[in-house]
Coordinates of C-alpha atoms in Angstrom, one line a residue:
M1 CA -9.1 -8.0 4.4
G2 CA -7.3 -4.9 5.5
L3 CA -5.9 -6.6 8.6
A4 CA -4.9 -9.6 6.5
L5 CA -3.0 -7.3 4.1
V6 CA -1.2 -5.7 7.2
A7 CA -0.3 -9.2 8.5
G8 CA 1.1 -10.2 5.1
A9 CA 3.1 -7.0 4.7
A10 CA 4.5 -7.3 8.2
G11 CA 5.5 -10.9 7.5
I12 CA 7.4 -9.8 4.4
M13 CA 9.1 -7.0 6.3
V14 CA 10.1 -9.3 9.2
A15 CA 11.5 -11.8 6.7
G16 CA 13.4 -9.0 4.9
S17 CA 14.9 -7.7 8.1
A18 CA 16.0 -11.2 9.1
L19 CA 17.6 -11.7 5.7
D20 CA 19.2 -8.3 5.3
P21 CA 20.4 -6.3 8.3
A22 CA 20.4 -3.1 6.3
V23 CA 16.6 -3.2 6.1
E24 CA 16.3 -2.9 9.9
R25 CA 18.7 0.0 10.0
R26 CA 16.8 1.9 7.3
L27 CA 13.5 1.2 9.0
E28 CA 14.8 2.8 12.2
E29 CA 15.5 6.0 10.3
V30 CA 11.8 6.5 9.3
Q31 CA 10.2 9.0 11.6
P32 CA 7.0 11.1 11.2
S33 CA 7.8 14.6 9.8
G34 CA 5.6 16.6 12.2
T35 CA 4.4 15.9 15.7
A36 CA 2.1 18.8 16.5
P37 CA -1.5 17.6 16.9
W38 CA -2.7 19.5 13.8
Q39 CA 0.1 17.9 11.8
L40 CA -0.7 14.5 13.0
G41 CA -4.4 15.0 12.3
L42 CA -3.7 16.2 8.7
T43 CA -1.3 13.3 8.2
L44 CA -4.0 10.8 9.5
L45 CA -6.6 12.4 7.2
A46 CA -4.3 12.2 4.2
L47 CA -3.2 8.6 4.8
V48 CA -6.4 7.0 6.0
V49 CA -9.0 8.8 3.9
L50 CA -7.6 10.8 1.0
A51 CA -4.8 8.5 -0.2
P52 CA -7.1 5.4 -0.3
L53 CA -9.8 7.3 -2.1
G54 CA -7.5 8.7 -4.8
E55 CA -5.1 5.8 -5.2
E56 CA -7.9 3.2 -5.5
L57 CA -9.8 5.4 -8.0
L58 CA -6.7 5.7 -10.1
F59 CA -5.1 2.2 -9.8
R60 CA -8.1 -0.1 -9.6
G61 CA -11.1 2.0 -10.6
L62 CA -9.5 3.5 -13.8
M63 CA -6.3 1.7 -14.6
L64 CA -7.2 -1.9 -13.7
R65 CA -10.6 -1.6 -15.5
A66 CA -8.9 -0.3 -18.6
L67 CA -6.2 -3.0 -18.5
V68 CA -8.9 -5.7 -18.1
R69 CA -10.3 -4.6 -21.4
V70 CA -7.1 -5.7 -23.2
L71 CA -5.7 -8.3 -20.8
R72 CA -7.0 -11.1 -18.7
F73 CA -7.6 -10.2 -15.1
W74 CA -4.5 -11.6 -13.5
P75 CA -2.0 -10.0 -15.9
A76 CA -3.9 -6.8 -15.6
A77 CA -3.8 -7.0 -11.8
F78 CA 0.0 -7.6 -11.9
V79 CA 0.5 -4.6 -14.2
S80 CA -1.6 -2.3 -12.0
A81 CA 0.2 -3.6 -8.9
T82 CA 3.6 -2.9 -10.5
L83 CA 2.5 0.7 -11.2
F84 CA 1.1 1.0 -7.7
T85 CA 4.5 -0.1 -6.3
A86 CA 6.3 2.3 -8.6
A87 CA 4.1 5.2 -7.3
H88 CA 5.1 4.3 -3.8
L89 CA 8.9 4.5 -4.4
D90 CA 10.6 6.9 -2.0
A91 CA 13.8 7.1 -0.1
Y92 CA 12.7 4.3 2.3
V93 CA 11.5 1.8 -0.2
L94 CA 13.5 -1.3 0.5
W95 CA 13.1 -4.6 -1.3
P96 CA 10.8 -6.2 1.3
R97 CA 8.6 -3.1 1.3
A98 CA 8.4 -3.1 -2.5
I99 CA 7.3 -6.7 -2.4
S100 CA 4.7 -6.1 0.3
V101 CA 3.3 -3.1 -1.6
F102 CA 3.1 -5.2 -4.8
A103 CA 1.4 -8.0 -3.0
T104 CA -1.0 -5.5 -1.5
G105 CA -1.7 -4.1 -5.0
V106 CA -2.6 -7.6 -6.3
A107 CA -4.8 -8.3 -3.3
L108 CA -6.6 -5.0 -3.7
A109 CA -7.2 -5.8 -7.4
W110 CA -8.7 -9.1 -6.4
L111 CA -10.8 -7.5 -3.7
Y112 CA -12.0 -4.8 -6.2
R113 CA -13.1 -7.6 -8.5
Q114 CA -15.0 -9.4 -5.7
R115 CA -16.4 -6.5 -3.6
G116 CA -16.0 -3.2 -5.5
Y117 CA -14.6 0.2 -4.8
V118 CA -15.8 0.8 -1.3
A119 CA -14.2 -2.4 0.0
I120 CA -10.8 -1.6 -1.4
V121 CA -10.9 2.0 0.0
V122 CA -11.7 0.6 3.4
A123 CA -9.0 -2.1 3.2
H124 CA -6.4 0.4 2.0
G125 CA -7.5 2.8 4.8
V126 CA -7.0 0.0 7.4
V127 CA -3.5 -0.7 6.0
N128 CA -2.5 3.0 6.1
A129 CA -4.0 3.4 9.6
V130 CA -2.0 0.6 11.0
A131 CA 1.1 2.0 9.3
F132 CA 0.4 5.4 10.8
V133 CA 0.0 3.9 14.3
G134 CA 3.3 2.0 13.8
L135 CA 5.1 5.1 12.8
L136 CA 3.8 7.0 15.9
A137 CA 4.7 4.1 18.1
S138 CA 8.3 4.0 16.7
S139 CA 8.9 7.7 17.5

């Protein structure tokens, strides 16, 4: 599932770059902040282990479960995915990235419903690991 999420996000970003040349220029500006081995190790730990554990606990484990008590599943999934996207806003959030983060949030909500917390942490970790490798490859 994690690799499917990566493929979907990549497709959205490629389409965005094809439709809007400014997207490609902004993506070229993104570089890792530290290149010392210990910095890369900490970044990898934060992105692949800590962020998925915390974000999935917050957005799916707590927020989605609370929303499902007052909404049907899909509206609750869309609300939690919207908040997940908002939490990922930064200087490099471009419209295709925001769409891919939203789609990832919806997919993770569905996966949480089907397979539980461990599955979404692993899928989220795979997405972040591929992003980390892509960032390293681009520098």
